[in-house]
Amino acid sequence: MKEVFYKGWRPILVIILFLILWEMSSFVFQIPGWILPAPSDIFRELVVGWSNYRDDLFSTIQLIIIGLTIGSGTGIIAAILLHLYPKLRQAFYPILIISQNIPMIVLAPLLVIWFGFGLLPKIIVITLVCFFPITISLLDGFRQTDRDLVLYMQMVGASKGQIFRKLEWPYALPFLFSGLKISATYSVMGAVISEWLGASKGIGVYMTLASSSFRTDRVFVAIMIIIVLSLCFFLFILFLEKKFIKWKGKEEGTIHEIT
Amino acid sequence: MKLLEVNHLSKSFGNQEILKDISFHVEDGEFVSILGPSGSGKSTLFRMIGGITKPSSGSIILRGENIIGKKGHISYIPQSSSLFPWRTVLQNVLLDQELSGKVDKERAVQLIERAGLKGYEHAYPHELSGGMKQRVSFIRSFMNPQSLILLDEPFSALDEFTRLSMHKWLLSIWSENKKSILFVTHNIEEALFLSDRLIIFSEKPANIKAEFTLPFSRPRNTELLLTEPFLQWKRKVFSLLVNE
Ligand SMILES: Nc1ncnc2c1ncn2[C@@H]1O[C@H](COP(=O)(O)OP(=O)(O)O)[C@@H](O)[C@H]1O
Ligand SMILES: [Mg+2]
C-alpha cells in the first residue's frame, strides 16, 4: 500500500491541480453548468443523486460481471483450442484479427436486429470486446513456452496433454492475466455501449437520459462511475494475479527497483 | 548385463551427415562418458535415445527392446537446469514421478536433504544459485523410475569450484542409487574423473574414434586429478583429440 502511495503521488497531484484549475475557471469565466459543470457541482450530484443512479449502477455491474465471465471463458477456450489444434489456428487466427477491425458501433445495432433487446446481444457485445485480448495473449504465452522445458518434458516421455497441463498452461498464466487486465477495462466500455443499444436500466441509459436532458453534471457523474468501475475491475484482476502468481515475486521486485 | 545397446546408428539432417555408424553399449550400473567437440551430434544422439528424433539407420535397444521413436524410457539432465519456475524445489523434484503416476515424497525430501538443500524444499528456483538448481535437477532425475540417466553437459554452465564439488556429489548419489549413466561432455578432465568407460567422438560426421576403460578405483577423490596416472590419461586423450 505504501508503495502504491510512493508511486501514485505524482499522477494524484496532477489530477488535483487539474481539478483546481477547472474549478477556478468555471467560477472566473462563469461557464454555464449545462456546458461544463464545475467539479464541485459534479461531486455534489454524485453524492446527492445516489438514489437516481443506484439501480443503474448495480444493473451495469451485474452486466459487466456476466459479460466479463462469459467473455474471458470464451477467450480462454478459444486460445486453448487454437493452440492444441494448429490447423484450427491457421484457419482462424487471421479471421480473429480481422474481426477486431469491425467497429462495435456498427455491429451493435445489427446485434439488436438479430437478437432483440434482451440480455443476449449485450453479452455478445461484451464478449466480443473481451475475448480478443485474452485469446491473443494466451496464445502468445503458449507459443513462447521455454523450448528447454518443452524438450525436457519430451525427453522424459510426457504426453501432449501432460505438457499442456503441467508446462504450457502454467507458463502462460501471466500472459492470461495481462490479457484479463485489458479485457476487464474493455468490459466496462462494452457494457455501457451495449446499454446504449436499448436497455431499461444501466449507466449507459443514465448517461443517454442525462445528455438528452442537458444534465451535463450527470454525464460527468456517469464518466466518473465508468472510470471508477474500470479501475475496480482492473484492481480485482491484479489482486487475482498476485494471488495466483507468487513465483514471479522476485522479478517484479527488481523491476520496481529500476523504475 | 547390457542395459543399452546402440548399433550402427547414423543420422543425417537433409544431406548433412551428423552421426555415422555409431555403436556402443552401457552396462547395468555403469558410468559411460562420450567426449566430443561441440556440434558433433551428442545432443542429437540423446534425442534419438529419448525417442524424440528418429535415426536415419541403426537400432537402439534398451533391455532387449527396440526403443526407436519410443519416449519415456530414460531420465534426463539437460545443460540448463530446466526447473519449472512456478514449482517449489520439492514439486520440481517430483515432476518426473507425477508423469508416470507414483509419487514418493518421503524419498524426495530425503534426497533433497542429502544434497545439502535442507530448508529449501519450499523455495522457488529463482531463490537458488546455479549449482543448487543443478542439484535439484539431478535429484529430479534420480527420482525418475527409469534406470538410465542421460546427462547432457550438465556442468558446462557452472564455475570451476562449483563444478568440482558437483562432480564429487554426483558420484556419491550415483553410488547410493542403482542407476546407469550416459554422460556427454567436451571437458576431458571431467570425463576422466567421473567415468568407468570413455567413448571419443570425432569431428563431423561423428563416429567413434576410440573407446577406453578407465583404471581408476572408486570412490574417487579430487586428489586423483593431480596424480601422475590421471595426468598421463589426460595427455593421451588430449593428443588423440588434437591429432586429427
Ligand atoms: N533439427 C535439426 N535440423 C538440422 N540440423 C540439426 C538439427 N538438430 C541439430 N542439427 C545439427 O546437428 C549438429 C549437431 O548438433 P548437436 O547434436 O546439438 O551437437 P552437440 O550436442 O554435440 O554440440 C549441429 O551442426 C546442428 O546444427
Ligand atoms: Mg549439445
Coordinates of C-alpha atoms and ligand atoms in Angstrom, one line a residue:
Chain A
M1 CA 0.0 0.0 0.0
K2 CA 2.8 2.3 0.9
E3 CA 4.4 1.5 -2.4
V4 CA 1.2 2.5 -4.2
F5 CA 1.4 5.8 -2.4
Y6 CA 5.0 6.4 -3.3
K7 CA 4.4 5.7 -7.0
G8 CA 1.0 7.2 -7.1
W9 CA 1.5 10.7 -5.7
R10 CA 2.6 12.3 -9.0
P11 CA -0.5 11.5 -11.0
I12 CA -2.7 12.3 -8.0
L13 CA -1.0 15.7 -7.7
V14 CA -1.6 16.3 -11.4
I15 CA -5.2 15.4 -11.1
I16 CA -5.7 17.6 -8.1
L17 CA -4.1 20.6 -9.8
F18 CA -6.2 20.0 -12.9
L19 CA -9.4 19.9 -10.8
I20 CA -8.4 23.1 -9.0
L21 CA -7.8 24.9 -12.3
W22 CA -11.1 23.6 -13.7
E23 CA -13.0 24.7 -10.6
M24 CA -11.4 28.2 -10.8
S25 CA -12.0 28.7 -14.4
S26 CA -15.7 27.7 -14.1
F27 CA -16.0 30.3 -11.4
V28 CA -14.0 33.1 -13.1
F29 CA -15.5 32.7 -16.6
Q30 CA -19.0 31.9 -15.4
I31 CA -19.3 28.9 -17.6
P32 CA -23.0 27.6 -17.6
G33 CA -23.4 24.3 -15.9
W34 CA -25.1 22.7 -19.0
I35 CA -21.9 23.3 -21.0
L36 CA -19.3 22.5 -18.4
P37 CA -20.2 22.0 -14.8
A38 CA -17.6 22.7 -12.1
P39 CA -16.0 19.7 -10.4
S40 CA -17.8 20.7 -7.2
D41 CA -21.2 20.5 -8.9
I42 CA -20.3 17.1 -10.3
F43 CA -19.2 15.9 -6.9
R44 CA -22.5 17.2 -5.4
E45 CA -24.6 15.4 -8.0
L46 CA -22.5 12.2 -7.4
V47 CA -23.4 12.3 -3.7
V48 CA -26.9 13.8 -3.7
G49 CA -28.1 11.9 -6.8
W50 CA -27.1 8.5 -5.5
S51 CA -30.6 7.2 -5.5
N52 CA -31.1 8.3 -9.1
Y53 CA -28.3 6.1 -10.4
R54 CA -28.1 3.4 -7.8
D55 CA -30.2 0.9 -9.7
D56 CA -28.4 1.7 -13.0
L57 CA -25.1 1.2 -11.3
F58 CA -26.0 -2.3 -9.9
S59 CA -27.5 -3.3 -13.2
T60 CA -24.3 -2.3 -15.1
I61 CA -22.1 -4.1 -12.6
Q62 CA -24.1 -7.2 -12.9
L63 CA -23.9 -7.0 -16.7
I64 CA -20.1 -6.5 -16.6
I65 CA -19.6 -9.5 -14.3
I66 CA -21.7 -11.7 -16.5
G67 CA -20.2 -10.4 -19.7
L68 CA -16.6 -10.5 -18.5
T69 CA -17.0 -14.0 -17.2
I70 CA -18.5 -15.3 -20.4
G71 CA -16.1 -13.2 -22.5
S72 CA -13.0 -14.5 -20.7
G73 CA -14.3 -18.0 -20.7
T74 CA -14.7 -17.8 -24.4
G75 CA -11.3 -16.2 -24.8
I76 CA -9.6 -19.0 -22.8
I77 CA -11.4 -21.8 -24.6
A78 CA -10.6 -20.3 -28.0
A79 CA -7.0 -19.9 -27.1
I80 CA -6.7 -23.5 -25.9
L81 CA -8.4 -24.9 -29.0
L82 CA -6.3 -22.8 -31.4
H83 CA -3.2 -23.8 -29.6
L84 CA -3.9 -27.5 -29.4
Y85 CA -5.1 -27.8 -33.0
P86 CA -2.6 -25.9 -35.2
K87 CA -4.9 -26.4 -38.2
L88 CA -7.6 -24.5 -36.4
R89 CA -5.1 -21.8 -35.6
Q90 CA -4.1 -21.4 -39.2
A91 CA -7.7 -21.2 -40.3
F92 CA -9.0 -18.9 -37.6
Y93 CA -6.1 -16.6 -36.5
P94 CA -6.3 -14.2 -39.4
I95 CA -10.1 -14.1 -39.1
L96 CA -9.7 -13.3 -35.4
I97 CA -7.6 -10.3 -36.3
I98 CA -9.9 -9.1 -39.0
S99 CA -12.9 -9.4 -36.6
Q100 CA -11.3 -6.7 -34.4
N101 CA -11.4 -4.2 -37.3
I102 CA -15.2 -4.2 -37.3
P103 CA -16.3 -1.2 -35.2
M104 CA -18.5 -2.2 -32.3
I105 CA -20.7 0.8 -33.0
V106 CA -21.6 -0.7 -36.4
L107 CA -22.0 -4.2 -35.1
A108 CA -24.1 -3.4 -32.1
P109 CA -27.3 -2.2 -33.8
L110 CA -27.1 -5.3 -36.0
L111 CA -27.0 -7.5 -32.9
V112 CA -30.1 -5.8 -31.7
I113 CA -31.8 -6.6 -35.0
W114 CA -30.8 -10.2 -34.7
F115 CA -31.2 -10.8 -31.0
G116 CA -33.7 -8.2 -29.8
F117 CA -33.3 -6.0 -26.7
G118 CA -32.7 -8.7 -24.1
L119 CA -29.5 -9.7 -22.3
L120 CA -28.1 -11.8 -25.1
P121 CA -27.0 -9.0 -27.5
K122 CA -25.4 -7.1 -24.6
I123 CA -23.4 -10.2 -23.5
I124 CA -22.4 -10.8 -27.1
V125 CA -21.1 -7.2 -27.3
I126 CA -19.1 -7.6 -24.1
T127 CA -17.8 -11.0 -25.1
L128 CA -16.7 -9.6 -28.5
V129 CA -14.6 -6.9 -26.9
C130 CA -13.3 -9.1 -24.0
F131 CA -12.2 -12.3 -25.7
F132 CA -9.7 -10.9 -28.1
P133 CA -7.0 -9.6 -25.8
I134 CA -7.3 -12.8 -23.7
T135 CA -7.1 -15.2 -26.7
I136 CA -4.1 -13.3 -28.2
S137 CA -2.1 -13.0 -25.1
L138 CA -2.8 -16.6 -24.0
L139 CA -1.8 -17.9 -27.5
D140 CA 1.4 -15.8 -27.2
G141 CA 2.1 -17.4 -23.8
F142 CA 1.6 -20.9 -25.1
R143 CA 3.9 -20.3 -28.1
Q144 CA 6.6 -18.7 -26.0
T145 CA 6.9 -21.6 -23.6
D146 CA 10.5 -22.2 -22.9
R147 CA 11.9 -24.6 -25.5
D148 CA 14.3 -26.2 -23.0
L149 CA 11.4 -27.0 -20.7
V150 CA 9.4 -28.5 -23.6
L151 CA 12.5 -30.6 -24.6
Y152 CA 12.8 -31.8 -21.1
M153 CA 9.2 -32.9 -20.9
Q154 CA 9.5 -34.7 -24.2
M155 CA 12.7 -36.4 -23.2
V156 CA 11.2 -37.8 -20.0
G157 CA 8.2 -39.0 -22.0
A158 CA 5.4 -36.6 -21.1
S159 CA 2.3 -36.9 -23.2
K160 CA 0.9 -33.9 -25.2
G161 CA -1.8 -33.5 -22.5
Q162 CA 0.8 -33.6 -19.7
I163 CA 2.9 -31.0 -21.5
F164 CA -0.1 -28.8 -21.8
R165 CA -1.3 -29.1 -18.2
K166 CA 2.0 -29.2 -16.4
L167 CA 4.0 -26.8 -18.6
E168 CA 2.3 -24.7 -21.2
W169 CA -0.8 -23.7 -19.2
P170 CA 1.1 -22.6 -16.0
Y171 CA 3.7 -20.9 -18.3
A172 CA 1.0 -18.9 -20.0
L173 CA -0.8 -17.8 -16.8
P174 CA 1.0 -14.5 -16.5
F175 CA 0.1 -13.8 -20.1
L176 CA -3.6 -14.7 -19.4
F177 CA -3.5 -12.1 -16.6
S178 CA -2.2 -9.4 -18.9
G179 CA -5.0 -10.1 -21.3
L180 CA -7.5 -10.2 -18.5
K181 CA -6.4 -6.7 -17.3
I182 CA -7.1 -5.3 -20.7
S183 CA -10.4 -7.2 -21.1
A184 CA -11.6 -6.1 -17.6
T185 CA -11.2 -2.5 -18.6
Y186 CA -12.8 -3.0 -22.0
S187 CA -15.7 -4.9 -20.5
V188 CA -16.9 -1.7 -18.7
M189 CA -16.9 0.2 -22.0
G190 CA -18.5 -2.8 -23.7
A191 CA -21.3 -2.8 -21.1
V192 CA -22.0 0.9 -21.5
I193 CA -22.1 0.7 -25.3
S194 CA -24.4 -2.3 -25.1
E195 CA -26.8 -0.4 -22.9
W196 CA -26.9 2.5 -25.4
L197 CA -28.5 -0.1 -27.7
G198 CA -31.6 -0.2 -25.7
A199 CA -32.0 -1.1 -22.1
S200 CA -34.3 -0.1 -19.3
K201 CA -31.5 0.3 -16.7
G202 CA -27.8 0.8 -16.6
I203 CA -25.1 3.6 -16.6
G204 CA -25.4 3.7 -20.3
V205 CA -29.1 4.5 -20.1
Y206 CA -28.5 7.0 -17.3
M207 CA -25.9 8.7 -19.4
T208 CA -28.2 8.9 -22.5
L209 CA -31.0 10.4 -20.5
A210 CA -28.7 12.9 -18.8
S211 CA -27.2 14.2 -22.1
S212 CA -30.6 14.4 -23.8
S213 CA -32.0 16.5 -20.9
F214 CA -28.8 18.7 -20.8
R215 CA -27.9 17.4 -17.3
T216 CA -24.2 17.7 -18.1
D217 CA -23.3 17.2 -14.5
R218 CA -24.9 13.8 -14.6
V219 CA -23.0 13.0 -17.8
F220 CA -19.8 13.6 -15.8
V221 CA -21.1 11.6 -13.0
A222 CA -21.5 8.7 -15.4
I223 CA -18.0 9.2 -16.7
M224 CA -16.6 9.1 -13.2
I225 CA -18.5 6.0 -12.5
I226 CA -17.2 4.4 -15.6
I227 CA -13.6 5.3 -14.6
V228 CA -14.0 4.0 -11.1
L229 CA -15.6 0.8 -12.3
S230 CA -12.8 0.2 -14.8
L231 CA -10.2 0.8 -12.1
C232 CA -12.0 -1.6 -9.7
F233 CA -12.2 -4.4 -12.2
F234 CA -8.6 -3.8 -13.1
L235 CA -7.5 -3.9 -9.4
F236 CA -9.5 -7.1 -8.9
I237 CA -7.6 -8.8 -11.7
L238 CA -4.4 -7.5 -10.3
F239 CA -5.3 -9.0 -6.9
L240 CA -6.0 -12.4 -8.5
E241 CA -2.7 -12.2 -10.4
K242 CA -0.8 -11.6 -7.2
K243 CA -2.6 -14.4 -5.5
F244 CA -2.0 -17.0 -8.3
I245 CA 1.4 -16.0 -9.5
K246 CA 3.6 -16.0 -6.4
W247 CA 6.7 -17.3 -8.2
K248 CA 7.3 -14.2 -10.2
G249 CA 7.7 -12.1 -7.0
K250 CA 11.4 -11.6 -7.3
E251 CA 11.5 -10.5 -10.9
E252 CA 8.8 -7.9 -10.3
G253 CA 10.8 -6.7 -7.3
T254 CA 13.8 -5.9 -9.4
I255 CA 11.6 -4.0 -11.9
H256 CA 10.3 -1.9 -9.1
E257 CA 13.9 -1.1 -8.1
I258 CA 14.7 0.1 -11.6
T259 CA 11.6 2.3 -12.1
Chain B
M1 CA 24.1 -57.2 -18.3
K2 CA 23.8 -54.8 -21.2
L3 CA 21.3 -52.1 -20.4
L4 CA 21.6 -50.0 -23.5
E5 CA 22.9 -51.1 -26.9
V6 CA 23.3 -48.7 -29.8
N7 CA 24.1 -50.5 -33.1
H8 CA 25.3 -48.9 -36.3
L9 CA 23.4 -45.7 -35.6
S10 CA 23.5 -43.0 -38.3
K11 CA 21.8 -39.7 -38.6
S12 CA 21.6 -37.1 -41.3
F13 CA 19.7 -33.8 -41.4
G14 CA 18.9 -33.3 -45.1
N15 CA 22.2 -34.1 -46.9
Q16 CA 24.3 -33.2 -43.9
E17 CA 25.6 -36.3 -42.1
I18 CA 25.9 -35.8 -38.4
L19 CA 26.4 -39.2 -36.9
K20 CA 28.0 -42.0 -38.8
D21 CA 27.8 -45.7 -37.8
I22 CA 27.9 -45.3 -34.0
S23 CA 27.9 -48.5 -31.9
F24 CA 28.4 -48.7 -28.2
H25 CA 26.7 -50.1 -25.1
V26 CA 26.1 -49.3 -21.5
E27 CA 26.1 -52.0 -18.8
D28 CA 23.8 -52.0 -15.8
G29 CA 25.1 -49.6 -13.2
E30 CA 27.9 -48.3 -15.4
F31 CA 29.0 -44.7 -15.9
V32 CA 29.9 -44.1 -19.5
S33 CA 31.1 -40.8 -21.0
I34 CA 31.0 -39.6 -24.5
L35 CA 33.6 -37.0 -25.2
G36 CA 33.2 -34.9 -28.4
P37 CA 33.6 -31.4 -29.8
S38 CA 30.5 -29.2 -29.8
G39 CA 28.4 -29.7 -32.8
S40 CA 29.4 -33.3 -33.2
G41 CA 25.9 -34.5 -32.6
K42 CA 25.9 -35.5 -28.9
S43 CA 22.6 -33.9 -28.1
T44 CA 21.2 -35.3 -31.3
L45 CA 22.2 -38.8 -30.1
F46 CA 20.4 -38.1 -26.8
R47 CA 17.3 -37.0 -28.6
M48 CA 17.3 -40.3 -30.5
I49 CA 17.7 -42.4 -27.4
G50 CA 14.9 -40.3 -25.8
G51 CA 12.6 -41.2 -28.7
I52 CA 12.1 -37.6 -29.9
T53 CA 14.2 -37.9 -33.1
K54 CA 14.4 -40.9 -35.4
P55 CA 17.8 -42.1 -36.6
S56 CA 18.4 -42.5 -40.4
S57 CA 19.5 -46.1 -39.7
G58 CA 20.6 -48.4 -36.9
S59 CA 19.0 -49.6 -33.8
I60 CA 18.7 -48.5 -30.1
I61 CA 18.0 -51.4 -27.7
L62 CA 17.1 -50.9 -24.1
R63 CA 16.9 -54.2 -22.0
G64 CA 16.4 -56.1 -25.2
E65 CA 13.6 -53.8 -26.5
N66 CA 13.9 -51.6 -29.5
I67 CA 13.1 -48.1 -28.3
I68 CA 13.4 -46.1 -31.5
G69 CA 10.7 -43.4 -31.5
K70 CA 9.5 -44.5 -28.1
K71 CA 9.5 -42.0 -25.3
G72 CA 9.5 -42.4 -21.5
H73 CA 12.3 -44.9 -21.2
I74 CA 15.1 -42.7 -19.9
S75 CA 15.6 -39.9 -17.4
Y76 CA 17.4 -36.8 -18.5
I77 CA 19.6 -34.0 -17.1
P78 CA 19.9 -31.1 -19.5
Q79 CA 22.6 -28.5 -19.8
S80 CA 20.4 -25.8 -18.3
S81 CA 18.8 -27.0 -15.1
S82 CA 15.3 -26.7 -16.7
L83 CA 13.4 -26.3 -13.5
F84 CA 9.8 -25.1 -13.6
P85 CA 9.9 -21.6 -12.1
W86 CA 6.3 -21.9 -10.6
R87 CA 7.2 -25.1 -8.8
T88 CA 9.0 -25.3 -5.5
V89 CA 12.1 -27.4 -5.1
L90 CA 10.1 -30.3 -3.8
Q91 CA 7.4 -30.0 -6.5
N92 CA 10.1 -29.8 -9.2
V93 CA 11.8 -32.9 -7.8
L94 CA 8.5 -34.8 -8.0
L95 CA 7.8 -33.8 -11.6
D96 CA 9.1 -37.0 -13.3
Q97 CA 7.2 -39.2 -10.9
E98 CA 4.0 -37.3 -11.4
L99 CA 4.2 -38.1 -15.1
S100 CA 4.4 -41.8 -14.5
G101 CA 2.0 -41.8 -11.6
K102 CA 3.6 -42.9 -8.4
V103 CA 4.9 -40.1 -6.1
D104 CA 7.3 -40.8 -3.3
K105 CA 7.5 -37.6 -1.3
E106 CA 9.5 -39.0 1.6
R107 CA 12.3 -40.1 -0.6
A108 CA 12.3 -36.8 -2.3
V109 CA 12.7 -34.9 1.0
Q110 CA 15.5 -37.4 1.9
L111 CA 17.4 -36.8 -1.3
I112 CA 17.0 -33.0 -1.0
E113 CA 18.4 -33.2 2.5
R114 CA 21.3 -35.4 1.3
A115 CA 22.1 -32.8 -1.4
G116 CA 22.6 -30.2 1.3
L117 CA 19.4 -28.4 0.4
K118 CA 17.5 -28.9 3.7
G119 CA 15.3 -26.0 4.3
Y120 CA 14.9 -25.2 0.6
E121 CA 12.1 -27.7 0.0
H122 CA 9.6 -24.9 -0.5
A123 CA 11.8 -22.4 -2.1
Y124 CA 11.3 -21.4 -5.7
P125 CA 14.1 -21.9 -8.3
H126 CA 14.7 -18.1 -8.6
E127 CA 15.8 -18.2 -5.0
L128 CA 18.6 -20.7 -5.7
S129 CA 22.2 -20.4 -7.0
G130 CA 23.2 -22.1 -10.3
G131 CA 24.8 -25.0 -8.5
M132 CA 21.8 -25.5 -6.3
K133 CA 19.4 -25.5 -9.2
Q134 CA 21.6 -28.1 -11.0
R135 CA 21.4 -30.3 -7.9
V136 CA 17.7 -30.1 -7.8
S137 CA 17.7 -31.1 -11.5
F138 CA 19.9 -34.1 -10.7
I139 CA 17.6 -35.2 -7.8
R140 CA 14.6 -35.0 -10.1
S141 CA 16.3 -37.4 -12.5
F142 CA 17.4 -39.8 -9.7
M143 CA 13.7 -39.8 -8.6
N144 CA 12.7 -40.8 -12.1
P145 CA 11.8 -44.6 -12.1
Q146 CA 13.9 -45.2 -15.2
S147 CA 17.3 -46.7 -14.6
L148 CA 19.3 -45.0 -17.4
I149 CA 20.1 -41.3 -16.9
L150 CA 21.3 -39.2 -19.9
L151 CA 23.4 -36.2 -18.8
D152 CA 23.9 -33.6 -21.5
E153 CA 26.8 -31.3 -20.4
P154 CA 25.2 -30.6 -17.1
F155 CA 28.2 -28.8 -15.6
S156 CA 29.1 -26.6 -18.5
A157 CA 27.3 -23.6 -17.1
L158 CA 28.9 -23.8 -13.7
D159 CA 32.1 -22.2 -12.4
E160 CA 35.2 -24.3 -11.6
F161 CA 34.6 -24.5 -7.8
T162 CA 31.0 -25.5 -8.0
R163 CA 31.8 -27.9 -10.8
L164 CA 34.4 -29.8 -8.7
S165 CA 32.1 -30.2 -5.8
M166 CA 29.2 -31.2 -8.1
H167 CA 31.4 -34.0 -9.5
K168 CA 32.0 -35.5 -6.1
W169 CA 28.4 -35.1 -5.2
L170 CA 27.2 -36.7 -8.4
L171 CA 29.5 -39.7 -7.8
S172 CA 28.1 -40.1 -4.3
I173 CA 24.4 -40.1 -5.2
W174 CA 25.2 -42.3 -8.2
S175 CA 26.9 -44.9 -5.9
E176 CA 24.0 -44.9 -3.5
N177 CA 21.3 -45.2 -6.2
K178 CA 21.4 -48.0 -8.7
K179 CA 21.4 -46.1 -11.9
S180 CA 23.3 -46.2 -15.1
I181 CA 24.7 -43.0 -16.6
L182 CA 25.4 -42.0 -20.1
F183 CA 27.3 -38.7 -19.8
V184 CA 28.1 -36.3 -22.7
T185 CA 30.7 -33.6 -22.3
H186 CA 33.5 -31.8 -24.1
N187 CA 35.6 -31.5 -21.0
I188 CA 38.4 -34.1 -20.9
E189 CA 39.1 -33.9 -17.1
E190 CA 35.5 -34.2 -16.2
A191 CA 35.0 -37.3 -18.4
L192 CA 38.1 -39.0 -17.0
F193 CA 37.3 -38.2 -13.4
L194 CA 33.7 -39.5 -13.5
S195 CA 33.5 -42.4 -15.8
D196 CA 34.1 -46.2 -15.9
R197 CA 34.4 -46.1 -19.7
L198 CA 35.1 -43.3 -22.2
I199 CA 34.0 -43.1 -25.8
I200 CA 35.5 -40.4 -28.0
F201 CA 33.7 -38.9 -30.9
S202 CA 35.4 -37.5 -34.0
E203 CA 34.6 -34.2 -35.7
K204 CA 31.6 -34.1 -38.0
P205 CA 30.3 -36.5 -39.2
A206 CA 30.9 -38.1 -35.8
N207 CA 32.0 -41.6 -35.5
I208 CA 33.7 -43.4 -32.6
K209 CA 37.4 -42.6 -32.7
A210 CA 38.4 -44.5 -29.6
E211 CA 37.0 -46.3 -26.5
F212 CA 38.8 -46.8 -23.2
T213 CA 38.1 -48.5 -19.9
L214 CA 39.5 -46.3 -17.1
P215 CA 41.5 -48.0 -14.4
F216 CA 40.9 -45.5 -11.5
S217 CA 39.4 -47.1 -8.4
R218 CA 36.3 -45.8 -6.7
P219 CA 35.5 -43.9 -4.6
R220 CA 37.4 -41.2 -6.3
N221 CA 38.6 -38.0 -4.7
T222 CA 39.6 -34.7 -6.1
E223 CA 43.2 -35.5 -5.3
L224 CA 43.0 -38.0 -8.2
L225 CA 43.1 -35.1 -10.6
L226 CA 46.7 -34.4 -9.8
T227 CA 48.1 -37.9 -9.7
E228 CA 50.6 -39.0 -12.4
P229 CA 48.4 -41.8 -13.9
F230 CA 45.5 -39.4 -14.3
L231 CA 47.6 -36.7 -16.0
Q232 CA 49.0 -39.4 -18.3
W233 CA 45.5 -40.3 -19.4
K234 CA 44.7 -36.7 -19.8
R235 CA 47.7 -36.3 -22.2
K236 CA 46.7 -39.4 -24.1
V237 CA 43.2 -38.3 -24.7
F238 CA 44.2 -34.7 -25.4
S239 CA 46.7 -35.8 -28.1
L240 CA 44.0 -38.0 -29.6
L241 CA 41.7 -35.1 -29.9
V242 CA 44.2 -32.7 -31.4
N243 CA 45.7 -35.1 -33.9
E244 CA 43.0 -35.1 -36.5
Ligands
LIG1 N1 16.7 -30.4 -36.1 C1 17.8 -30.2 -36.8 N2 17.8 -29.9 -38.1 C2 19.0 -29.6 -38.8 N3 20.2 -29.7 -38.2 C3 20.3 -30.0 -36.9 C4 19.1 -30.3 -36.1 N4 19.5 -30.5 -34.8 C5 20.8 -30.5 -34.8 N5 21.3 -30.1 -36.0 C6 22.7 -30.0 -36.4 O1 23.4 -31.2 -35.9 C7 24.7 -30.9 -35.5 C8 24.9 -31.5 -34.1 O2 24.2 -30.8 -33.1 P1 24.1 -31.3 -31.6 O3 23.6 -32.6 -31.5 O4 23.4 -30.2 -30.8 O5 25.7 -31.2 -31.2 P2 26.4 -31.3 -29.8 O6 25.3 -31.5 -28.8 O7 27.4 -32.3 -29.9 O8 27.0 -29.9 -29.6 C9 24.8 -29.4 -35.5 O9 25.6 -29.0 -36.5 C10 23.4 -28.9 -35.7 O10 23.4 -27.7 -36.5
MG2 MG 24.7 -30.3 -27.1

